[in-house]
Amino acid sequence: MLNYIWAFMILLGVIYAAFTGQMSAVTNAALDSAGEAISLCITMAGVMALWMGLMEIAQKAGIIEKMTGGIGPFLNFMFPKIPKNHPSREYIATNIIANVLGLGWACTPAGLKAMEALARLEEERGNPSYTEKKAGNRPASNEMCTFLIINISSLQLIPVNMIAYRSQYGSADPAKIIAPAIAATLISTLTAVVYCKIKDR
């Protein structure tokens, strides 16, 4: 649907420019935007490499493991039916920690592994939709839904993406977004927690 919306907007802009004699402005804007896109990609690649490297160092140093233990009570509260020694807990914890630190890129692999581990958990529980290898989409478990909602609404202490975008486009104080981002994501996370607990019943 979004593809159709974007295609319609682009087509409408080109037609309007053609009728108003501003095709040169459209061409210049397209070229300028292409250059900005490449520049932004390079900036974001550098930011991503920096934070992914820091996450790797933190993991090798055992910091992630300690942080995982620190959020254990939260995991027990949100996912009471997941066994404490199940691999999915570590992946979920890593994903949440990366999200809290604003590392959207770093949390994606852990999120995918968490979903795979939760699917294996359903197989271990004997869920027919998972053990019989039926064709088609398998229904998401309560844990999967809860994890997805927490992942989407996650609290962010350092919104790395937004800081990088603001820096790229010349903000005088790129980090000024931190306080509003913490407030907004804190509200979204609390709302998600309440919603998940109500639905889980």
PDB file of C-alpha atoms in Angstrom:
ATOM      1  CA  MET A   1       0.000   0.000   0.000  1.00  0.00           C
ATOM      2  CA  LEU A   2       2.806   2.392   0.892  1.00  0.00           C
ATOM      3  CA  ASN A   3       4.433   1.744  -2.479  1.00  0.00           C
ATOM      4  CA  TYR A   4       1.264   2.948  -4.217  1.00  0.00           C
ATOM      5  CA  ILE A   5       1.069   6.034  -1.995  1.00  0.00           C
ATOM      6  CA  TRP A   6       4.691   7.001  -2.699  1.00  0.00           C
ATOM      7  CA  ALA A   7       4.293   6.300  -6.422  1.00  0.00           C
ATOM      8  CA  PHE A   8       1.171   8.481  -6.520  1.00  0.00           C
ATOM      9  CA  MET A   9       2.919  11.339  -4.680  1.00  0.00           C
ATOM     10  CA  ILE A  10       5.941  11.219  -7.006  1.00  0.00           C
ATOM     11  CA  LEU A  11       3.754  11.076 -10.102  1.00  0.00           C
ATOM     12  CA  LEU A  12       1.599  13.948  -8.844  1.00  0.00           C
ATOM     13  CA  GLY A  13       4.713  16.057  -8.173  1.00  0.00           C
ATOM     14  CA  VAL A  14       6.124  15.409 -11.645  1.00  0.00           C
ATOM     15  CA  ILE A  15       2.798  16.232 -13.333  1.00  0.00           C
ATOM     16  CA  TYR A  16       2.441  19.437 -11.299  1.00  0.00           C
ATOM     17  CA  ALA A  17       6.023  20.450 -12.151  1.00  0.00           C
ATOM     18  CA  ALA A  18       5.386  19.775 -15.838  1.00  0.00           C
ATOM     19  CA  PHE A  19       2.264  21.953 -15.901  1.00  0.00           C
ATOM     20  CA  THR A  20       3.889  24.800 -13.938  1.00  0.00           C
ATOM     21  CA  GLY A  21       7.165  24.749 -15.855  1.00  0.00           C
ATOM     22  CA  GLN A  22       9.317  23.670 -12.892  1.00  0.00           C
ATOM     23  CA  MET A  23      10.760  20.396 -14.200  1.00  0.00           C
ATOM     24  CA  SER A  24      14.302  21.740 -13.721  1.00  0.00           C
ATOM     25  CA  ALA A  25      13.562  22.243 -10.024  1.00  0.00           C
ATOM     26  CA  VAL A  26      12.358  18.634  -9.781  1.00  0.00           C
ATOM     27  CA  THR A  27      15.520  17.377 -11.485  1.00  0.00           C
ATOM     28  CA  ASN A  28      17.783  19.454  -9.223  1.00  0.00           C
ATOM     29  CA  ALA A  29      15.896  18.310  -6.126  1.00  0.00           C
ATOM     30  CA  ALA A  30      16.226  14.661  -7.193  1.00  0.00           C
ATOM     31  CA  LEU A  31      19.985  15.005  -7.718  1.00  0.00           C
ATOM     32  CA  ASP A  32      20.497  16.897  -4.449  1.00  0.00           C
ATOM     33  CA  SER A  33      18.450  14.318  -2.547  1.00  0.00           C
ATOM     34  CA  ALA A  34      20.471  11.482  -4.060  1.00  0.00           C
ATOM     35  CA  GLY A  35      23.680  13.143  -2.845  1.00  0.00           C
ATOM     36  CA  GLU A  36      22.221  13.703   0.631  1.00  0.00           C
ATOM     37  CA  ALA A  37      21.124  10.066   0.767  1.00  0.00           C
ATOM     38  CA  ILE A  38      24.659   8.827   0.074  1.00  0.00           C
ATOM     39  CA  SER A  39      26.106  11.232   2.632  1.00  0.00           C
ATOM     40  CA  LEU A  40      23.564  10.129   5.235  1.00  0.00           C
ATOM     41  CA  CYS A  41      24.292   6.461   4.547  1.00  0.00           C
ATOM     42  CA  ILE A  42      28.016   7.046   5.102  1.00  0.00           C
ATOM     43  CA  THR A  43      27.329   8.905   8.355  1.00  0.00           C
ATOM     44  CA  MET A  44      24.961   6.217   9.633  1.00  0.00           C
ATOM     45  CA  ALA A  45      27.381   3.451   8.602  1.00  0.00           C
ATOM     46  CA  GLY A  46      30.058   5.078  10.760  1.00  0.00           C
ATOM     47  CA  VAL A  47      27.713   5.437  13.720  1.00  0.00           C
ATOM     48  CA  MET A  48      26.543   1.850  13.304  1.00  0.00           C
ATOM     49  CA  ALA A  49      30.104   0.525  13.124  1.00  0.00           C
ATOM     50  CA  LEU A  50      31.051   2.450  16.271  1.00  0.00           C
ATOM     51  CA  TRP A  51      28.141   1.244  18.388  1.00  0.00           C
ATOM     52  CA  MET A  52      28.195  -2.320  17.037  1.00  0.00           C
ATOM     53  CA  GLY A  53      31.871  -2.444  17.946  1.00  0.00           C
ATOM     54  CA  LEU A  54      31.145  -1.157  21.436  1.00  0.00           C
ATOM     55  CA  MET A  55      28.407  -3.782  21.838  1.00  0.00           C
ATOM     56  CA  GLU A  56      30.833  -6.496  20.747  1.00  0.00           C
ATOM     57  CA  ILE A  57      33.427  -5.291  23.250  1.00  0.00           C
ATOM     58  CA  ALA A  58      30.776  -5.176  25.972  1.00  0.00           C
ATOM     59  CA  GLN A  59      29.728  -8.723  25.145  1.00  0.00           C
ATOM     60  CA  LYS A  60      33.299 -10.043  25.172  1.00  0.00           C
ATOM     61  CA  ALA A  61      33.979  -8.252  28.478  1.00  0.00           C
ATOM     62  CA  GLY A  62      30.931  -9.855  30.095  1.00  0.00           C
ATOM     63  CA  ILE A  63      29.090  -6.560  30.529  1.00  0.00           C
ATOM     64  CA  ILE A  64      26.086  -7.754  28.514  1.00  0.00           C
ATOM     65  CA  GLU A  65      25.898 -10.904  30.624  1.00  0.00           C
ATOM     66  CA  LYS A  66      25.844  -8.838  33.816  1.00  0.00           C
ATOM     67  CA  MET A  67      23.220  -6.505  32.384  1.00  0.00           C
ATOM     68  CA  THR A  68      21.176  -9.538  31.384  1.00  0.00           C
ATOM     69  CA  GLY A  69      21.236 -10.686  34.992  1.00  0.00           C
ATOM     70  CA  GLY A  70      20.237  -7.186  36.049  1.00  0.00           C
ATOM     71  CA  ILE A  71      17.044  -7.209  34.012  1.00  0.00           C
ATOM     72  CA  GLY A  72      16.207 -10.745  35.116  1.00  0.00           C
ATOM     73  CA  PRO A  73      13.317  -9.575  37.361  1.00  0.00           C
ATOM     74  CA  PHE A  74      11.791  -7.671  34.430  1.00  0.00           C
ATOM     75  CA  LEU A  75      12.038 -10.762  32.225  1.00  0.00           C
ATOM     76  CA  ASN A  76      10.445 -12.882  34.960  1.00  0.00           C
ATOM     77  CA  PHE A  77       7.587 -10.371  35.202  1.00  0.00           C
ATOM     78  CA  MET A  78       6.987 -10.065  31.458  1.00  0.00           C
ATOM     79  CA  PHE A  79       7.712 -13.691  30.484  1.00  0.00           C
ATOM     80  CA  PRO A  80       6.779 -15.835  33.510  1.00  0.00           C
ATOM     81  CA  LYS A  81       6.184 -18.967  31.395  1.00  0.00           C
ATOM     82  CA  ILE A  82       9.644 -19.046  29.811  1.00  0.00           C
ATOM     83  CA  PRO A  83      11.999 -21.403  31.707  1.00  0.00           C
ATOM     84  CA  LYS A  84      14.837 -19.490  33.383  1.00  0.00           C
ATOM     85  CA  ASN A  85      17.516 -21.506  31.581  1.00  0.00           C
ATOM     86  CA  HIS A  86      15.939 -21.212  28.128  1.00  0.00           C
ATOM     87  CA  PRO A  87      18.142 -19.602  25.409  1.00  0.00           C
ATOM     88  CA  SER A  88      15.359 -17.226  24.390  1.00  0.00           C
ATOM     89  CA  ARG A  89      15.825 -15.264  27.629  1.00  0.00           C
ATOM     90  CA  GLU A  90      19.384 -14.289  26.709  1.00  0.00           C
ATOM     91  CA  TYR A  91      18.355 -13.191  23.220  1.00  0.00           C
ATOM     92  CA  ILE A  92      15.404 -11.209  24.577  1.00  0.00           C
ATOM     93  CA  ALA A  93      17.634  -9.559  27.161  1.00  0.00           C
ATOM     94  CA  THR A  94      20.265  -8.652  24.552  1.00  0.00           C
ATOM     95  CA  ASN A  95      17.572  -7.171  22.325  1.00  0.00           C
ATOM     96  CA  ILE A  96      16.102  -5.090  25.149  1.00  0.00           C
ATOM     97  CA  ILE A  97      19.521  -3.839  26.265  1.00  0.00           C
ATOM     98  CA  ALA A  98      20.452  -2.838  22.693  1.00  0.00           C
ATOM     99  CA  ASN A  99      17.120  -1.035  22.320  1.00  0.00           C
ATOM    100  CA  VAL A 100      17.552   0.821  25.607  1.00  0.00           C
ATOM    101  CA  LEU A 101      20.972   1.985  24.454  1.00  0.00           C
ATOM    102  CA  GLY A 102      19.460   3.169  21.174  1.00  0.00           C
ATOM    103  CA  LEU A 103      21.238   0.560  19.050  1.00  0.00           C
ATOM    104  CA  GLY A 104      18.436  -0.328  16.669  1.00  0.00           C
ATOM    105  CA  TRP A 105      20.793  -2.149  14.295  1.00  0.00           C
ATOM    106  CA  ALA A 106      22.393  -4.218  17.041  1.00  0.00           C
ATOM    107  CA  CYS A 107      19.068  -5.411  18.440  1.00  0.00           C
ATOM    108  CA  THR A 108      17.753  -6.881  15.171  1.00  0.00           C
ATOM    109  CA  PRO A 109      19.890 -10.079  15.077  1.00  0.00           C
ATOM    110  CA  ALA A 110      19.106 -10.782  18.730  1.00  0.00           C
ATOM    111  CA  GLY A 111      15.415 -10.186  18.039  1.00  0.00           C
ATOM    112  CA  LEU A 112      15.383 -12.695  15.170  1.00  0.00           C
ATOM    113  CA  LYS A 113      17.189 -15.279  17.283  1.00  0.00           C
ATOM    114  CA  ALA A 114      14.746 -14.666  20.130  1.00  0.00           C
ATOM    115  CA  MET A 115      11.797 -15.386  17.833  1.00  0.00           C
ATOM    116  CA  GLU A 116      13.470 -18.574  16.603  1.00  0.00           C
ATOM    117  CA  ALA A 117      14.110 -19.682  20.179  1.00  0.00           C
ATOM    118  CA  LEU A 118      10.500 -18.916  21.152  1.00  0.00           C
ATOM    119  CA  ALA A 119       9.324 -21.010  18.188  1.00  0.00           C
ATOM    120  CA  ARG A 120      11.474 -23.903  19.431  1.00  0.00           C
ATOM    121  CA  LEU A 121       9.943 -23.405  22.875  1.00  0.00           C
ATOM    122  CA  GLU A 122       6.492 -23.921  21.350  1.00  0.00           C
ATOM    123  CA  GLU A 123       7.763 -27.132  19.756  1.00  0.00           C
ATOM    124  CA  GLU A 124       9.055 -28.284  23.137  1.00  0.00           C
ATOM    125  CA  ARG A 125       5.650 -27.533  24.644  1.00  0.00           C
ATOM    126  CA  GLY A 126       4.020 -29.754  22.027  1.00  0.00           C
ATOM    127  CA  ASN A 127       2.071 -26.999  20.293  1.00  0.00           C
ATOM    128  CA  PRO A 128       0.494 -28.790  17.271  1.00  0.00           C
ATOM    129  CA  SER A 129       0.933 -25.730  15.036  1.00  0.00           C
ATOM    130  CA  TYR A 130       4.712 -26.076  15.494  1.00  0.00           C
ATOM    131  CA  THR A 131       5.228 -29.825  15.887  1.00  0.00           C
ATOM    132  CA  GLU A 132       3.158 -30.907  12.874  1.00  0.00           C
ATOM    133  CA  LYS A 133       5.064 -28.620  10.449  1.00  0.00           C
ATOM    134  CA  LYS A 134       1.827 -27.433   8.872  1.00  0.00           C
ATOM    135  CA  ALA A 135       1.988 -25.276   5.793  1.00  0.00           C
ATOM    136  CA  GLY A 136       1.125 -21.625   6.165  1.00  0.00           C
ATOM    137  CA  ASN A 137       1.730 -19.146   8.939  1.00  0.00           C
ATOM    138  CA  ARG A 138       2.045 -20.404  12.474  1.00  0.00           C
ATOM    139  CA  PRO A 139       0.179 -18.499  15.201  1.00  0.00           C
ATOM    140  CA  ALA A 140       2.333 -16.320  17.438  1.00  0.00           C
ATOM    141  CA  SER A 141       2.543 -17.349  21.077  1.00  0.00           C
ATOM    142  CA  ASN A 142       1.843 -14.958  23.956  1.00  0.00           C
ATOM    143  CA  GLU A 143       5.587 -14.645  24.555  1.00  0.00           C
ATOM    144  CA  MET A 144       6.203 -13.754  20.897  1.00  0.00           C
ATOM    145  CA  CYS A 145       3.506 -11.072  20.945  1.00  0.00           C
ATOM    146  CA  THR A 146       4.773  -9.648  24.227  1.00  0.00           C
ATOM    147  CA  PHE A 147       8.355  -9.560  22.978  1.00  0.00           C
ATOM    148  CA  LEU A 148       7.353  -7.850  19.737  1.00  0.00           C
ATOM    149  CA  ILE A 149       5.347  -5.172  21.560  1.00  0.00           C
ATOM    150  CA  ILE A 150       8.144  -4.510  24.069  1.00  0.00           C
ATOM    151  CA  ASN A 151      10.645  -4.357  21.201  1.00  0.00           C
ATOM    152  CA  ILE A 152       8.567  -1.800  19.273  1.00  0.00           C
ATOM    153  CA  SER A 153       7.842   0.422  22.288  1.00  0.00           C
ATOM    154  CA  SER A 154      11.258   0.071  23.910  1.00  0.00           C
ATOM    155  CA  LEU A 155      12.623   2.657  26.306  1.00  0.00           C
ATOM    156  CA  GLN A 156      15.645   4.460  24.832  1.00  0.00           C
ATOM    157  CA  LEU A 157      18.194   6.221  27.000  1.00  0.00           C
ATOM    158  CA  ILE A 158      20.407   7.241  24.069  1.00  0.00           C
ATOM    159  CA  PRO A 159      18.520   7.688  20.757  1.00  0.00           C
ATOM    160  CA  VAL A 160      21.590   7.136  18.587  1.00  0.00           C
ATOM    161  CA  ASN A 161      19.668   7.226  15.303  1.00  0.00           C
ATOM    162  CA  MET A 162      18.019  10.568  15.998  1.00  0.00           C
ATOM    163  CA  ILE A 163      21.247  12.114  17.257  1.00  0.00           C
ATOM    164  CA  ALA A 164      23.025  10.988  14.073  1.00  0.00           C
ATOM    165  CA  TYR A 165      20.242  12.361  11.857  1.00  0.00           C
ATOM    166  CA  ARG A 166      20.219  15.705  13.666  1.00  0.00           C
ATOM    167  CA  SER A 167      23.997  15.931  13.427  1.00  0.00           C
ATOM    168  CA  GLN A 168      23.904  15.136   9.698  1.00  0.00           C
ATOM    169  CA  TYR A 169      21.412  17.918   9.012  1.00  0.00           C
ATOM    170  CA  GLY A 170      23.292  20.596  10.943  1.00  0.00           C
ATOM    171  CA  SER A 171      21.583  20.690  14.339  1.00  0.00           C
ATOM    172  CA  ALA A 172      23.307  23.031  16.781  1.00  0.00           C
ATOM    173  CA  ASP A 173      22.704  20.574  19.626  1.00  0.00           C
ATOM    174  CA  PRO A 174      22.047  17.050  18.256  1.00  0.00           C
ATOM    175  CA  ALA A 175      21.876  15.477  21.730  1.00  0.00           C
ATOM    176  CA  LYS A 176      19.092  17.806  22.873  1.00  0.00           C
ATOM    177  CA  ILE A 177      16.623  15.126  21.774  1.00  0.00           C
ATOM    178  CA  ILE A 178      17.693  12.801  24.617  1.00  0.00           C
ATOM    179  CA  ALA A 179      15.327  14.080  27.342  1.00  0.00           C
ATOM    180  CA  PRO A 180      12.186  14.175  25.139  1.00  0.00           C
ATOM    181  CA  ALA A 181      13.071  10.743  23.733  1.00  0.00           C
ATOM    182  CA  ILE A 182      13.417   9.239  27.215  1.00  0.00           C
ATOM    183  CA  ALA A 183      10.051  10.698  28.252  1.00  0.00           C
ATOM    184  CA  ALA A 184       8.265   9.527  25.106  1.00  0.00           C
ATOM    185  CA  THR A 185       9.713   6.010  25.102  1.00  0.00           C
ATOM    186  CA  LEU A 186       9.162   5.630  28.859  1.00  0.00           C
ATOM    187  CA  ILE A 187       5.453   6.346  28.369  1.00  0.00           C
ATOM    188  CA  SER A 188       5.256   4.002  25.379  1.00  0.00           C
ATOM    189  CA  THR A 189       7.024   1.227  27.294  1.00  0.00           C
ATOM    190  CA  LEU A 190       4.793   1.558  30.363  1.00  0.00           C
ATOM    191  CA  THR A 191       1.743   1.500  28.088  1.00  0.00           C
ATOM    192  CA  ALA A 192       3.074  -1.610  26.343  1.00  0.00           C
ATOM    193  CA  VAL A 193       3.710  -3.389  29.656  1.00  0.00           C
ATOM    194  CA  VAL A 194       0.169  -2.660  30.902  1.00  0.00           C
ATOM    195  CA  TYR A 195      -1.339  -3.709  27.565  1.00  0.00           C
ATOM    196  CA  CYS A 196       0.646  -6.980  27.456  1.00  0.00           C
ATOM    197  CA  LYS A 197      -0.285  -7.947  31.015  1.00  0.00           C
ATOM    198  CA  ILE A 198      -3.977  -7.237  30.357  1.00  0.00           C
ATOM    199  CA  LYS A 199      -3.981  -9.259  27.111  1.00  0.00           C
ATOM    200  CA  ASP A 200      -1.936 -12.074  28.628  1.00  0.00           C
ATOM    201  CA  ARG A 201      -4.738 -12.750  31.083  1.00  0.00           C
TER     202      ARG A 201
END
